[in-house]
């Protein structure tokens, strides 16, 4: 029998002390308010375990009493995986588990607890003379536990991979309080199933990631960055192939943007000046790492070849860190600025790299048929096939009426994505937002396997119930 809220709060306080429990509705607001403000369900309480043994005790107690727990780190997720669904849950925020346990730059790894903020992880690596290359827009508030649980991607997946590929080992508390001691720095380990890959990307449905050992890389001596005019995504794809051939693994970013998004940022003062060389329907933001001892100019040489062949017509190369910062601001503010222009329907999808131009062309035609006058703003990680296919409301449209067509717009985009062999969630996860969609698009056998794994590791269903599955 599930405990009543007063009994849950009393039990939590006995386990964690008063400093480890928040039960006041107003005090819980920041833990309940997710970035898109789409989910508004209350929680019974917020638990803040101070260390791993406290979290283990909490899970044992919750499992015994069938109290549902929601793992939460920085509360930056965009699909509602870290906030309540039913209203009877306890949010378990791991922000107090915030130690950097070890940094070994020479060997290429460091071990962090789940509550370490991503930006602090960057600083810890840099202080030791190394690079941790996972960069996302919310890195000032996102924490390692959530970053790994959602298998975050970001702007350097092209060269370094997503969170799963950057993880060597994890430590995790299971539903019944047992501690999985999977922290290691091994690049090769063929002793059975790779359990870290099961926990990374599980969105807290299989256990609480409490710490992780992640890969480090040498710090580049410099970055070569350019904002390049392209007439359309098809030419952008050809440019990607050329740059990859000329620069190889040093090509760390290849981001696609349209002029509409740049104009919005200039309109609302998010950019101090236009960072582009000249007007163009589309732009590519490309960046190449220059390592110590290597000659400069690899990106410049590749661009000169592209310009000489007529593949591109104009480009601007960053001459200073200020130039580079402005170029990246234009990319990173693409999503944010659309909210200033009115309602926006957002999609996080991926397709094989070779069909990104088809995704944009066919997706645009499909949504314009559903919502005449809609203003598409597809942008993102073209180099790994992940496009944020966002849609701004028509000029003068009623925001509520526009958002009422979200389901129709989703269906139009997802039909194109699936037909092209893509995924309806590239890097944001499933959470509660896309749970029903997952049932429609996932292979039935894959769903059966996922449910079997969930039942084996969390037989009482206390971990993030109703999320993903």
PDB file of C-alpha atoms in Angstrom, residues 19 29 120 179 189 204 228 250 267 271 285 306 312 339 343 347 350 361 425 441 463-464:
ATOM      1  CA  UNK A  19      18.192  19.648   5.352  1.00  0.00           C
ATOM      2  CA  UNK A  29       9.040  25.460  -7.537  1.00  0.00           C
ATOM      3  CA  UNK A 120      32.630  22.787 -13.771  1.00  0.00           C
ATOM      4  CA  UNK A 179      25.317  -0.173  -5.615  1.00  0.00           C
ATOM      5  CA  UNK A 189      36.507  -4.937 -21.391  1.00  0.00           C
ATOM      6  CA  UNK A 204      16.722   7.344 -14.791  1.00  0.00           C
ATOM      7  CA  UNK A 228      30.213  30.032 -44.648  1.00  0.00           C
ATOM      8  CA  UNK A 250      40.090  17.671 -36.649  1.00  0.00           C
ATOM      9  CA  UNK A 267      15.873  41.955 -34.667  1.00  0.00           C
ATOM     10  CA  UNK A 271      23.683  39.747 -31.666  1.00  0.00           C
ATOM     11  CA  UNK A 285      29.393  27.190 -38.975  1.00  0.00           C
ATOM     12  CA  UNK A 306      35.532  25.334 -52.069  1.00  0.00           C
ATOM     13  CA  UNK A 312      30.503  28.298 -51.971  1.00  0.00           C
ATOM     14  CA  UNK A 339      10.284  32.257 -28.376  1.00  0.00           C
ATOM     15  CA  UNK A 343       4.939  30.387 -30.382  1.00  0.00           C
ATOM     16  CA  UNK A 347      11.528  18.907 -33.057  1.00  0.00           C
ATOM     17  CA  UNK A 350      18.022  12.724 -36.857  1.00  0.00           C
ATOM     18  CA  UNK A 361      13.077  20.085 -48.199  1.00  0.00           C
ATOM     19  CA  UNK A 425      14.526  11.745 -30.811  1.00  0.00           C
ATOM     20  CA  UNK A 441       7.666   4.029 -34.007  1.00  0.00           C
ATOM     21  CA  UNK A 463      12.123   4.576 -10.823  1.00  0.00           C
ATOM     22  CA  UNK A 464      10.729   7.376 -12.996  1.00  0.00           C
TER      23      UNK A 464
END
